[in-house]
PDB file of C-alpha atoms and ligand atoms in Angstrom:
ATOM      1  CA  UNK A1426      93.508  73.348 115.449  1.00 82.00           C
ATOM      2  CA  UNK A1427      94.716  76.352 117.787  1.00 84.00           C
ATOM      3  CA  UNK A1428      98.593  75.339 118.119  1.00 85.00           C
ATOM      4  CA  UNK A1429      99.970  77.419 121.172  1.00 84.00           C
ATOM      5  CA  UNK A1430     103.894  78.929 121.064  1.00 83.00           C
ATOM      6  CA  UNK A1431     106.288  78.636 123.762  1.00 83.00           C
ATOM      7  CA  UNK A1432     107.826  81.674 123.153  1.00 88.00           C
ATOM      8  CA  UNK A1433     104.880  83.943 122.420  1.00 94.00           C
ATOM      9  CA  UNK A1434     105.242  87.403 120.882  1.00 97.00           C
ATOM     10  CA  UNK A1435     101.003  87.780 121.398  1.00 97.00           C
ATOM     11  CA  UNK A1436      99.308  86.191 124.365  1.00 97.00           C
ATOM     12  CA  UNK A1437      95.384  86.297 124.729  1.00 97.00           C
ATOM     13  CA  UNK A1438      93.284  84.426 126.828  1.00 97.00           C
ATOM     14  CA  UNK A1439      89.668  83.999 126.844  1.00 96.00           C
ATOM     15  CA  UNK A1440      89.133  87.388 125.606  1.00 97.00           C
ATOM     16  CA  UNK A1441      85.331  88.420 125.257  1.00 96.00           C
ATOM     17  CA  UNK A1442      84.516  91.603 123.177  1.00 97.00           C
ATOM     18  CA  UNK A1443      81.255  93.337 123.229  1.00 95.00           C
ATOM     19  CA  UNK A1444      79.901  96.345 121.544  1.00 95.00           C
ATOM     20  CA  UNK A1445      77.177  97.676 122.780  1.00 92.00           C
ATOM     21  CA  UNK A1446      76.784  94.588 124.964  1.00 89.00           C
ATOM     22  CA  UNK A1447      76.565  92.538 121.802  1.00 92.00           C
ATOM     23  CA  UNK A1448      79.666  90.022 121.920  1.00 93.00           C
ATOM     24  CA  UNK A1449      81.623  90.194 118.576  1.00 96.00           C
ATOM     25  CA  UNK A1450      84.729  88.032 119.547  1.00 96.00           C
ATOM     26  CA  UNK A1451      84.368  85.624 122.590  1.00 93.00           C
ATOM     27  CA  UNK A1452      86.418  83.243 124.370  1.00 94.00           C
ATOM     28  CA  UNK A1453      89.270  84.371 122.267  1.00 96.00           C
ATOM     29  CA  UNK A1454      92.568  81.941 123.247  1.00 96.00           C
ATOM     30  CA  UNK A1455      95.784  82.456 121.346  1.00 96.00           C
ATOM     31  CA  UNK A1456      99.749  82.719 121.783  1.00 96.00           C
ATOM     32  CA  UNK A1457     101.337  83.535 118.166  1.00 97.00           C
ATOM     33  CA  UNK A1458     104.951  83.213 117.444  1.00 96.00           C
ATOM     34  CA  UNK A1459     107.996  85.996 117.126  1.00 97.00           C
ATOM     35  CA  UNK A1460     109.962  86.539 113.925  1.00 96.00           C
ATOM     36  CA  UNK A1461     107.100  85.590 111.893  1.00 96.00           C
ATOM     37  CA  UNK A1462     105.046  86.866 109.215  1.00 97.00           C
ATOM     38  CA  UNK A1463     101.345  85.974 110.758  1.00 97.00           C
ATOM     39  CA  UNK A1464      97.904  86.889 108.985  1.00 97.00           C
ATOM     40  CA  UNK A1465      94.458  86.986 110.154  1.00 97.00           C
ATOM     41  CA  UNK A1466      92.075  85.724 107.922  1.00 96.00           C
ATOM     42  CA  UNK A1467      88.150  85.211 108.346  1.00 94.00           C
ATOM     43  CA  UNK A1468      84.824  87.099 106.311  1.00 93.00           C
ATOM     44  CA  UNK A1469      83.423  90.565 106.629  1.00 93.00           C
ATOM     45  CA  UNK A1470      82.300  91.471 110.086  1.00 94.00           C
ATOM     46  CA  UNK A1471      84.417  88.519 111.862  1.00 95.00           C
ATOM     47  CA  UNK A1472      86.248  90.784 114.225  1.00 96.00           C
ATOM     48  CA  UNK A1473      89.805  91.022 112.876  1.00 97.00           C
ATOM     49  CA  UNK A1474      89.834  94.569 112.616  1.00 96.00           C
ATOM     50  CA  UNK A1475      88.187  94.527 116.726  1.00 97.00           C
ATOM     51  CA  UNK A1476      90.793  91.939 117.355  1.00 97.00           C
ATOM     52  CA  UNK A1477      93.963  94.486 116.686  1.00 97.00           C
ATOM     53  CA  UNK A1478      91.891  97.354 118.210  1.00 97.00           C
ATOM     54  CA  UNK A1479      91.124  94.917 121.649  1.00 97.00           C
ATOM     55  CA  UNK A1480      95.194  94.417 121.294  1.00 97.00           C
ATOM     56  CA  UNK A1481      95.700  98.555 120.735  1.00 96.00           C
ATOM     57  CA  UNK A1482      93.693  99.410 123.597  1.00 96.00           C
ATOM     58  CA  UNK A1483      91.133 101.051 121.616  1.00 95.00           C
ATOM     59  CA  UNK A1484      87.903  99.182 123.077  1.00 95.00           C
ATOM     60  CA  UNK A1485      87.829  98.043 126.468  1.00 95.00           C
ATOM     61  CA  UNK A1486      88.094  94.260 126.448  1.00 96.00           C
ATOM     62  CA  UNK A1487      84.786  92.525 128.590  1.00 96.00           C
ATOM     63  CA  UNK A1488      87.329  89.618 130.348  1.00 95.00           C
ATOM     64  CA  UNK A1489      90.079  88.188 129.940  1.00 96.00           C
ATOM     65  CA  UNK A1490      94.068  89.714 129.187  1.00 96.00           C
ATOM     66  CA  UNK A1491      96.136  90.320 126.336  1.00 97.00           C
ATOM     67  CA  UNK A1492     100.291  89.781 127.244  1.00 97.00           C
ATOM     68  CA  UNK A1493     102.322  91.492 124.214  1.00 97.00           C
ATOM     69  CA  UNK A1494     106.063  90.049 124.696  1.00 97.00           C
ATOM     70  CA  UNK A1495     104.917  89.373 128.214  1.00 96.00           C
ATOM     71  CA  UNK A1496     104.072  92.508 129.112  1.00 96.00           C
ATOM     72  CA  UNK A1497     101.228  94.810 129.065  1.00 96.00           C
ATOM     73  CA  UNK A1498     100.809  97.260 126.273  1.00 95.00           C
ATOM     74  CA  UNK A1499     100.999  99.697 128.617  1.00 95.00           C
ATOM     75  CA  UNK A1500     104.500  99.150 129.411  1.00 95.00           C
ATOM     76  CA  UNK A1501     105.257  98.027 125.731  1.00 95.00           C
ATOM     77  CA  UNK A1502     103.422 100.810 124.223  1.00 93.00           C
ATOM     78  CA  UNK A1503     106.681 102.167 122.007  1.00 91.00           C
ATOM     79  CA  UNK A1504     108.176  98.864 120.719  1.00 94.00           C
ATOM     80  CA  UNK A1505     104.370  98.361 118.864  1.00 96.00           C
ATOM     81  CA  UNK A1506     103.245 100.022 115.904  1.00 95.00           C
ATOM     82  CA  UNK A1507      99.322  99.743 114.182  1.00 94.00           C
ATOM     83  CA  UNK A1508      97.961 100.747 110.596  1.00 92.00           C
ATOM     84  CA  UNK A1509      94.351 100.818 110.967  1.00 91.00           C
ATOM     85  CA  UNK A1510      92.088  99.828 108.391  1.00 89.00           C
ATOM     86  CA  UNK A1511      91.830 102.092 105.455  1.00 81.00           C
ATOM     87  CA  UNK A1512      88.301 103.205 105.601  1.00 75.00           C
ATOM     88  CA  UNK A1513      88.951 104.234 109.273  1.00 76.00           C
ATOM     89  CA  UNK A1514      91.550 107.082 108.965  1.00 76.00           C
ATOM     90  CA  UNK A1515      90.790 110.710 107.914  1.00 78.00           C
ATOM     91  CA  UNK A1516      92.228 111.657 104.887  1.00 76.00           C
ATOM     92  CA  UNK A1517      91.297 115.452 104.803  1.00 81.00           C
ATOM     93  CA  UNK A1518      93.661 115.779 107.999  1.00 83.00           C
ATOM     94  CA  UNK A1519      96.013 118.655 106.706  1.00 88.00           C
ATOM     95  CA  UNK A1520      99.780 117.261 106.587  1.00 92.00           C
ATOM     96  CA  UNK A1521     102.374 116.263 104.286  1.00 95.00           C
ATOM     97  CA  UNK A1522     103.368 113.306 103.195  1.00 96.00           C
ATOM     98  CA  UNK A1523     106.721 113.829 105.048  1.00 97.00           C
ATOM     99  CA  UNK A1524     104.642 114.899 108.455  1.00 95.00           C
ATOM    100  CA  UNK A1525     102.541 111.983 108.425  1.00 94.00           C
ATOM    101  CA  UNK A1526     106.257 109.340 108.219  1.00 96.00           C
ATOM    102  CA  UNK A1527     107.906 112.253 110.790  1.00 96.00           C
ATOM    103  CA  UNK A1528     104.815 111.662 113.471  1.00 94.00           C
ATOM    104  CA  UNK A1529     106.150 107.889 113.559  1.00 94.00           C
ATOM    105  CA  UNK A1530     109.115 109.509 114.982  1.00 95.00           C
ATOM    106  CA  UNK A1531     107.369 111.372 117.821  1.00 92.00           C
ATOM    107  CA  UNK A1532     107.863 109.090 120.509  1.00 88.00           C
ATOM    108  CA  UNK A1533     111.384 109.500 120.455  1.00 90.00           C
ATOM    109  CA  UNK A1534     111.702 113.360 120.462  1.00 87.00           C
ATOM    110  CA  UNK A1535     111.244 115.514 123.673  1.00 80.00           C
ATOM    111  CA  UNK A1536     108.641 118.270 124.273  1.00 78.00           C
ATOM    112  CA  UNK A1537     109.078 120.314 121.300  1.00 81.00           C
ATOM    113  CA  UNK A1538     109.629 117.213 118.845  1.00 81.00           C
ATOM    114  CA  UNK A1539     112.564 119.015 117.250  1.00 89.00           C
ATOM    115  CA  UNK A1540     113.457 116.226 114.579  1.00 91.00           C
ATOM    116  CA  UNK A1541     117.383 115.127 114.828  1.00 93.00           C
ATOM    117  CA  UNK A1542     119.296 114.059 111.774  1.00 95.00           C
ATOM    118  CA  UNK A1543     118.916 110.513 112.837  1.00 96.00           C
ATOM    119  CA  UNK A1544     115.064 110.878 112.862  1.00 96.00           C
ATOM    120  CA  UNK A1545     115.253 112.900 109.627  1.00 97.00           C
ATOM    121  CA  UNK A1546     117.421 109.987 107.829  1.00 97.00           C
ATOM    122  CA  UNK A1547     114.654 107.902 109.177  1.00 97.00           C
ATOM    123  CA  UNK A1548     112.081 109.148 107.975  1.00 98.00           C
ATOM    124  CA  UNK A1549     114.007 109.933 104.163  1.00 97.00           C
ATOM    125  CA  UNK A1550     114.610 105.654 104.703  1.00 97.00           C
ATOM    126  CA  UNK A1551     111.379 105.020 104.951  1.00 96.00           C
ATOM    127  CA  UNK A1552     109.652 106.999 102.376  1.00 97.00           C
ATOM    128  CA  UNK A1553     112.373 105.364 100.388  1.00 96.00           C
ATOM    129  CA  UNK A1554     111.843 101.855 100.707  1.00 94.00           C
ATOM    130  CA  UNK A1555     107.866 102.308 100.069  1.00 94.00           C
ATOM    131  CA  UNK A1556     108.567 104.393  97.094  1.00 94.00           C
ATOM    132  CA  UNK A1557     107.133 107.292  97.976  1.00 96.00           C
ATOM    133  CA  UNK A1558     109.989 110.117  98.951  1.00 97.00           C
ATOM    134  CA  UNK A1559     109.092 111.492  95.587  1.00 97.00           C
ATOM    135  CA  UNK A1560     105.737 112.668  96.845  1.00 97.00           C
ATOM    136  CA  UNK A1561     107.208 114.411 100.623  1.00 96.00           C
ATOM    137  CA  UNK A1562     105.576 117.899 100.223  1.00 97.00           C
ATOM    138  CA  UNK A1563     102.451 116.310  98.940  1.00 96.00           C
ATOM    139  CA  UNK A1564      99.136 116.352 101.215  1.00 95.00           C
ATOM    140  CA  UNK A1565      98.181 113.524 101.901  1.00 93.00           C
ATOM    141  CA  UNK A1566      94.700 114.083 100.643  1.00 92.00           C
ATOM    142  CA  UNK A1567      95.499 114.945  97.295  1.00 93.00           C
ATOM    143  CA  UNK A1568      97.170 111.026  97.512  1.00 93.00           C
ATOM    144  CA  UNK A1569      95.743 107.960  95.351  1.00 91.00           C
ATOM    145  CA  UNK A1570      94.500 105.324  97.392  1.00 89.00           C
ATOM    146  CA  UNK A1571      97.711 103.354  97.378  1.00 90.00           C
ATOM    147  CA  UNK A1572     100.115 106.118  97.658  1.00 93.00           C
ATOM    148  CA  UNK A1573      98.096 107.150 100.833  1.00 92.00           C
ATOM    149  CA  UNK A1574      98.164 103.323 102.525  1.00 90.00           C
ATOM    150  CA  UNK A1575     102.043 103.527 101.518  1.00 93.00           C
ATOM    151  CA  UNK A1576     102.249 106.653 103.378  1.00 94.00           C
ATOM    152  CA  UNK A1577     101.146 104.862 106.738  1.00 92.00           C
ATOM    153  CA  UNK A1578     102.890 102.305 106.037  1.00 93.00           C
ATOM    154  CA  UNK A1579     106.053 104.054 105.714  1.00 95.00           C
ATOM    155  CA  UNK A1580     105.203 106.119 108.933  1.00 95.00           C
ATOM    156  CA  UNK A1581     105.065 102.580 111.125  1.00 94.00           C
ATOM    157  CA  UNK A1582     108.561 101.866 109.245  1.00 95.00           C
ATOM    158  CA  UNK A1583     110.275 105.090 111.048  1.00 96.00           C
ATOM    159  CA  UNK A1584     108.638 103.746 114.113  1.00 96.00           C
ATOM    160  CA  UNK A1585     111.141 101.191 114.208  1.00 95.00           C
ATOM    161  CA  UNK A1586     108.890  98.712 116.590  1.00 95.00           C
ATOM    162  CA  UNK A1587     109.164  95.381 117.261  1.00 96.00           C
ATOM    163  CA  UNK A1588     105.912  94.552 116.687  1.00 97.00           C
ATOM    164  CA  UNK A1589     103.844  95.795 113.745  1.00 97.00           C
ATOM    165  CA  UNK A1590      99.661  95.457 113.406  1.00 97.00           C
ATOM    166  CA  UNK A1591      98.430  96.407 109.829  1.00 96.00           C
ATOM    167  CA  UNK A1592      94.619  96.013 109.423  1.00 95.00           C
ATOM    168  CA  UNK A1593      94.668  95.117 105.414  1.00 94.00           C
ATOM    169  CA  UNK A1594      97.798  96.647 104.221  1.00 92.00           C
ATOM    170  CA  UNK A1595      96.953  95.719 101.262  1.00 92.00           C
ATOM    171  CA  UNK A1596      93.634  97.786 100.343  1.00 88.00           C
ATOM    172  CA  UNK A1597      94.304  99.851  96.978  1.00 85.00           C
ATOM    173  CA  UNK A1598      97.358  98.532  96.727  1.00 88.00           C
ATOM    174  CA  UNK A1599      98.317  96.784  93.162  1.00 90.00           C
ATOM    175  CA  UNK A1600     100.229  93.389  93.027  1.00 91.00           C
ATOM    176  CA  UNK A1601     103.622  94.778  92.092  1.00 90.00           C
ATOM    177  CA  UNK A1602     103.704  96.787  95.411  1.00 90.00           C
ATOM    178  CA  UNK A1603     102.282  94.585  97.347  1.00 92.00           C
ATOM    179  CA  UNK A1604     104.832  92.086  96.113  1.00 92.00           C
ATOM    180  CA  UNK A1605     107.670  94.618  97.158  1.00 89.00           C
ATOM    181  CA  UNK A1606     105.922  95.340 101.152  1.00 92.00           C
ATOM    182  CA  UNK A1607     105.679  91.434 101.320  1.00 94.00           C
ATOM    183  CA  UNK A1608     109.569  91.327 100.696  1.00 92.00           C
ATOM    184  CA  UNK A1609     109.802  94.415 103.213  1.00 92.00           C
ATOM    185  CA  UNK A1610     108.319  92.309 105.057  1.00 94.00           C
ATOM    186  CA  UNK A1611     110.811  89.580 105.030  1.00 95.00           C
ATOM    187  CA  UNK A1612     113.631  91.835 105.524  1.00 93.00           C
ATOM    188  CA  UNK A1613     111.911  92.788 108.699  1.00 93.00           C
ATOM    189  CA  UNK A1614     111.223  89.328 110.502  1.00 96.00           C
ATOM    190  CA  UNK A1615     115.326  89.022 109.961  1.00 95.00           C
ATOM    191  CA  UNK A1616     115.732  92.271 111.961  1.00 93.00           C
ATOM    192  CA  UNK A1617     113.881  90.215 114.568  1.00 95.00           C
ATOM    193  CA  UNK A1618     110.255  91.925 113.889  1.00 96.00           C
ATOM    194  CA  UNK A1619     106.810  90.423 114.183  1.00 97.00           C
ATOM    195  CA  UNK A1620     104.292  91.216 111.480  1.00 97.00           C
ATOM    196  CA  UNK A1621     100.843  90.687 112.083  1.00 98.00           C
ATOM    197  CA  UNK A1622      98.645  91.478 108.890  1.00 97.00           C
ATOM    198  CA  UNK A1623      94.412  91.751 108.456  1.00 97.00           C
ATOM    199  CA  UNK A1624      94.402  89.774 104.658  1.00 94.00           C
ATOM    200  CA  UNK A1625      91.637  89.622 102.930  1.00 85.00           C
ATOM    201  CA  UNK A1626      92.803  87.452  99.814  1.00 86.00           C
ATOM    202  CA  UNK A1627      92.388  84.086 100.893  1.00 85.00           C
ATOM    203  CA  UNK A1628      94.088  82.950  98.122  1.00 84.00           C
ATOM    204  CA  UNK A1629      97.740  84.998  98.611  1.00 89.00           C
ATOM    205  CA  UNK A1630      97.708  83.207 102.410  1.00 92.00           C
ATOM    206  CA  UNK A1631     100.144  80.923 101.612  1.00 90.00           C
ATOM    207  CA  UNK A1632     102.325  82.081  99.873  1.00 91.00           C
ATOM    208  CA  UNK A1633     102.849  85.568 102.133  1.00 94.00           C
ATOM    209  CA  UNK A1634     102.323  84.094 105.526  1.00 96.00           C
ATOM    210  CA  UNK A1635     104.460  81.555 108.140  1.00 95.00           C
ATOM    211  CA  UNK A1636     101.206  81.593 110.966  1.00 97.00           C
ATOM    212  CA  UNK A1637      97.360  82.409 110.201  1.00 97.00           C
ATOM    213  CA  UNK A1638      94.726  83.069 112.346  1.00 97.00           C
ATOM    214  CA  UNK A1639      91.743  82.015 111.250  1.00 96.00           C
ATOM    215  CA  UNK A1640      88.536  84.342 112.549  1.00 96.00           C
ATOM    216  CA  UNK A1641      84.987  84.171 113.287  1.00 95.00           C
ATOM    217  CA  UNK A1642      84.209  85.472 116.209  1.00 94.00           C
ATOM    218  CA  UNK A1643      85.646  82.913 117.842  1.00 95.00           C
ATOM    219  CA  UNK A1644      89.282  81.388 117.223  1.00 97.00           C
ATOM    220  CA  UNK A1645      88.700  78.863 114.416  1.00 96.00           C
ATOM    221  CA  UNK A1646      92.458  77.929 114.079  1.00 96.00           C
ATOM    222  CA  UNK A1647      96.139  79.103 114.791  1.00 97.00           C
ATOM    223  CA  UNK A1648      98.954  77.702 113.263  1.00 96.00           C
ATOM    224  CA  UNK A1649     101.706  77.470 110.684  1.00 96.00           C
ATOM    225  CA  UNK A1650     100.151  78.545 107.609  1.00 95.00           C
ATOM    226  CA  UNK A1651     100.269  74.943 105.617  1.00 93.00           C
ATOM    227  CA  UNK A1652      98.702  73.640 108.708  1.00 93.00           C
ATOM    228  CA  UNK A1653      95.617  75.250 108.835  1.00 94.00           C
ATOM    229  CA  UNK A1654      95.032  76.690 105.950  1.00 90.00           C
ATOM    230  CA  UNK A1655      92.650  73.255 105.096  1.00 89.00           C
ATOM    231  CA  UNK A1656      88.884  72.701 103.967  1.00 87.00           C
ATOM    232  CA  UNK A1657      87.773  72.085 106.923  1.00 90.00           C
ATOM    233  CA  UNK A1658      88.463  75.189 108.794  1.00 92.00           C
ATOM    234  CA  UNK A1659      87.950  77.388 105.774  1.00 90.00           C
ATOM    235  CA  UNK A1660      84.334  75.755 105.638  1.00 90.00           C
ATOM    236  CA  UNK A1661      83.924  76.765 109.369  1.00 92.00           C
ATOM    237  CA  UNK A1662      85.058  80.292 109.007  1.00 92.00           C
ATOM    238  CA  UNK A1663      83.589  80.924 105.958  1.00 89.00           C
ATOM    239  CA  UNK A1664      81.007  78.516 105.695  1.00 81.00           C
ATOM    240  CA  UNK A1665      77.901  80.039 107.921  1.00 53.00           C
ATOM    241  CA  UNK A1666      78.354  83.081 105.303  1.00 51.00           C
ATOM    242  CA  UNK A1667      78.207  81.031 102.824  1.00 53.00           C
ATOM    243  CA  UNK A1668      74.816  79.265 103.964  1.00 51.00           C
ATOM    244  CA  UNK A1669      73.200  82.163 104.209  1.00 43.00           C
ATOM    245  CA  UNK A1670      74.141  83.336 100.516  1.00 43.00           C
ATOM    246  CA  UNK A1671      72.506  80.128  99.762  1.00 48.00           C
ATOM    247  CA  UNK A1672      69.807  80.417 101.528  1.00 44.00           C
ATOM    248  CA  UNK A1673      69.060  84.051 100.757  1.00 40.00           C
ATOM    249  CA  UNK A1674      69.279  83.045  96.729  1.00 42.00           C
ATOM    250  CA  UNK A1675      66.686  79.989  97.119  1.00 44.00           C
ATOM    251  CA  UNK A1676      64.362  82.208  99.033  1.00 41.00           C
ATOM    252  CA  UNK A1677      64.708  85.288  95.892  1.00 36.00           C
ATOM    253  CA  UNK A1678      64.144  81.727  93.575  1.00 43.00           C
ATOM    254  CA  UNK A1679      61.390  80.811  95.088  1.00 44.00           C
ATOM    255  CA  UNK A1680      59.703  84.540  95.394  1.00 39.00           C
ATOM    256  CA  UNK A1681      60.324  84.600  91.575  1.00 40.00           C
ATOM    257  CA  UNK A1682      57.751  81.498  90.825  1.00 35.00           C
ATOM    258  CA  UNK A1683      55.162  83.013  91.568  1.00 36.00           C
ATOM    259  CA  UNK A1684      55.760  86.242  90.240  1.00 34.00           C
ATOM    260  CA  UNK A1685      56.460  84.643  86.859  1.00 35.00           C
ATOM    261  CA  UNK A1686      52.910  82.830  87.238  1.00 34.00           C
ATOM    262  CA  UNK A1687      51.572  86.261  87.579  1.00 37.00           C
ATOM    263  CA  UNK A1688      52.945  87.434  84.629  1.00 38.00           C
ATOM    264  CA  UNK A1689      51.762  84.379  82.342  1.00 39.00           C
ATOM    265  CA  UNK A1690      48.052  84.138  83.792  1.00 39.00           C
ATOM    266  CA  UNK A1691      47.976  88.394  82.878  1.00 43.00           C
ATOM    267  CA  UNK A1692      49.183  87.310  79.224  1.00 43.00           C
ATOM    268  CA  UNK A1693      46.617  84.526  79.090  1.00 42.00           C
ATOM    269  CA  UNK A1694      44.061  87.136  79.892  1.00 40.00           C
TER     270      UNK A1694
HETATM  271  N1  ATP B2729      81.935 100.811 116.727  1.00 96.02           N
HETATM  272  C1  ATP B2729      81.124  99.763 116.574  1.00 96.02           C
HETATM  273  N2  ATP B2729      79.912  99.736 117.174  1.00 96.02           N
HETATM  274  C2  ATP B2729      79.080  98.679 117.061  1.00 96.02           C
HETATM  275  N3  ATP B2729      79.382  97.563 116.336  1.00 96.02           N
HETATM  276  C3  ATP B2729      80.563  97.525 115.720  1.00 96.02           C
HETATM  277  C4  ATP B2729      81.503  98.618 115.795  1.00 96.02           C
HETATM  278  N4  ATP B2729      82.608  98.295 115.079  1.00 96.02           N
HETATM  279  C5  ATP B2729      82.380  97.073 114.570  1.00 96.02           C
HETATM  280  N5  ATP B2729      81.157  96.598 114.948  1.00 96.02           N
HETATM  281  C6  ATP B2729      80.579  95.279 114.608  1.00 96.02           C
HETATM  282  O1  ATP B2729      81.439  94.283 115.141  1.00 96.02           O
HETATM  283  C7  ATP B2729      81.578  93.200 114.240  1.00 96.02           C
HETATM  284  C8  ATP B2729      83.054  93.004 113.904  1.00 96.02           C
HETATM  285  O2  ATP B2729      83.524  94.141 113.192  1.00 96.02           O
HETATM  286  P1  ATP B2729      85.006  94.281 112.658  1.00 96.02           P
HETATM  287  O3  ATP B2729      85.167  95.639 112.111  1.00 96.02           O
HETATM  288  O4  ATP B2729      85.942  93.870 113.747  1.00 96.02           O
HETATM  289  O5  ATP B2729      85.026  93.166 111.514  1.00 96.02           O
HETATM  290  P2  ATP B2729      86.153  92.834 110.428  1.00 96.02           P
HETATM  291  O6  ATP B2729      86.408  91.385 110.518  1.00 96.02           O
HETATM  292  O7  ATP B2729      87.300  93.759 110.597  1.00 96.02           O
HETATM  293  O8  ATP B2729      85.369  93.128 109.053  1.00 96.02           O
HETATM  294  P3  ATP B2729      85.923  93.721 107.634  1.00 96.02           P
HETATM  295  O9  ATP B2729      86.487  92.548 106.893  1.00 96.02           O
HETATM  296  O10 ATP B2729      84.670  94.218 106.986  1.00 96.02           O
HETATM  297  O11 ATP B2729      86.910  94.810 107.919  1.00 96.02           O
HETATM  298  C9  ATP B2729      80.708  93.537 113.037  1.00 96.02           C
HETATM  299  O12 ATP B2729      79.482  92.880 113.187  1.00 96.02           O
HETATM  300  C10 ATP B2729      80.538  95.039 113.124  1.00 96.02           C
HETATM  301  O13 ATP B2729      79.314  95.435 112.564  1.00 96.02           O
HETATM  302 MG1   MG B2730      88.151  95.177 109.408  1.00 96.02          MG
END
């Protein structure tokens, strides 16, 4: 089921994404909702994380468009904010924990980014709500894991967007604090924000999220959560991985056999 909105905060249609000239994500058709809390769910390697990068403008898109409140990102570009994926960030970059939130300010200073009290109350806000103003001199590399994917996360706080892309939020982070960003979360969509999250635990779906995505690289599904979030549809995103797990174990059962037959003709001997 791939339910269109009326009033779409995302718009993509028939999107095709190639790397290499190898299509990961093809005929990609979607219009999610505003004010929600959406996720995008599907296995290893199913294009979520090419998905928000297509939407970023990080990779040139083959066809198609992508419409972000209607407009191009271009002219959008300040009211949306992106956490990439943990793995994809450089951690050894030399800055503070309190540079890292500040640089979500950026786009709102002049030349010579002179922080103003606002920004600086900002920033202190931020760091706040995700717990982490205790650690502002700190370098970020000398972070945990989650401290580190708070700090970013914090940073696209100060942003103050309208429309926030976080590729697994969640990574390294434990259940209390992820219990506390999901209520951030909530406060946000009333302040009129969209949320669109990478999740990996397919089991948390419904409880955190009012729209999923479901991903593999193709559309699946789109709809409220309880809608789509059946057998079904988790058989056809998951399911071809699945098959080959299957497959791949009878073939390592079968290579045993005779290997065992080996080993009993040798004692025999
Ligand atoms: N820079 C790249 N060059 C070539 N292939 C790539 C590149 N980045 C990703 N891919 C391939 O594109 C496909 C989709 O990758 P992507 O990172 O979007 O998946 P994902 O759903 O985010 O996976 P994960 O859950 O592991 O983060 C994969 O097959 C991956 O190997
Ligand atoms: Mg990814």
């Amino acid at each position: 089921m791939i339910k269109l909105s009326s009033d779409p905060s995302i718009e993509i249609h028939d999107m095709t994404v190639s790397y290499n000239r190898k299509p990961v994500l093809w005929g990609v058709d979607i219009s999610l909702p505003k004010n929600q809390i959406i996720s995008i769910v599907g296995p290893n390697g199913a294009g979520k994380s090419t998905l928000l990068k297509s939407i970023m403008g990080l990779i040139e898109i083959d066809s198609g468009y992508i419409k972000i409140f209607d407009k191009s990102l271009n002219e959008i570009r300040h009211k949306v904010s992106y956490v990439p994926q943990r793995e994809s960030v450089d951690w050894d970059f030399p800055a503070s924990v309190y540079d890292i939130v500040m640089m979500g300010r950026y786009q709102y200073m002049g030349l010579f980014r002179r922080a103003s009290k606002k920004d600086k109350e900002i920033v202190l806000d931020s760091m706040e709500k995700l717990s982490i103003a205790s650690l502002k001199n700190r370098q970020i590399s000398q972070l945990s894991g989650g401290q580190q994917q708070r700090v970013f996360l914090a940073r696209a706080l100060a942003q103050q967007a309208d429309i926030y892309f976080m590729d697994e939020p969640f990574s390294a982070i434990d259940i209390s604090t992820e219990n506390a960003i999901i209520e951030l979360f909530k406060e946000m969509v009333k302040l009129n924000k969209t949320i669109i999250v990478v999740h990996h635990d397919i089991y948390s779906v419904k409880n955190y999220f009012d729209w999923t995505v479901m991903l593999n690289m193709r559309i699946i599904a789109s709809g409220p959560t309880n809608q789509v979030l059946n057998a079904e549809n988790f058989k056809e995103t998951y399911g071809s991985h699945l098959n080959i797990l299957t497959e791949v174990s009878n073939i390592v059962k079968k290579e045993r056999i005779p290997i065992r037959e080996k080993k009993l003709y040798k004692k025999k001997k």
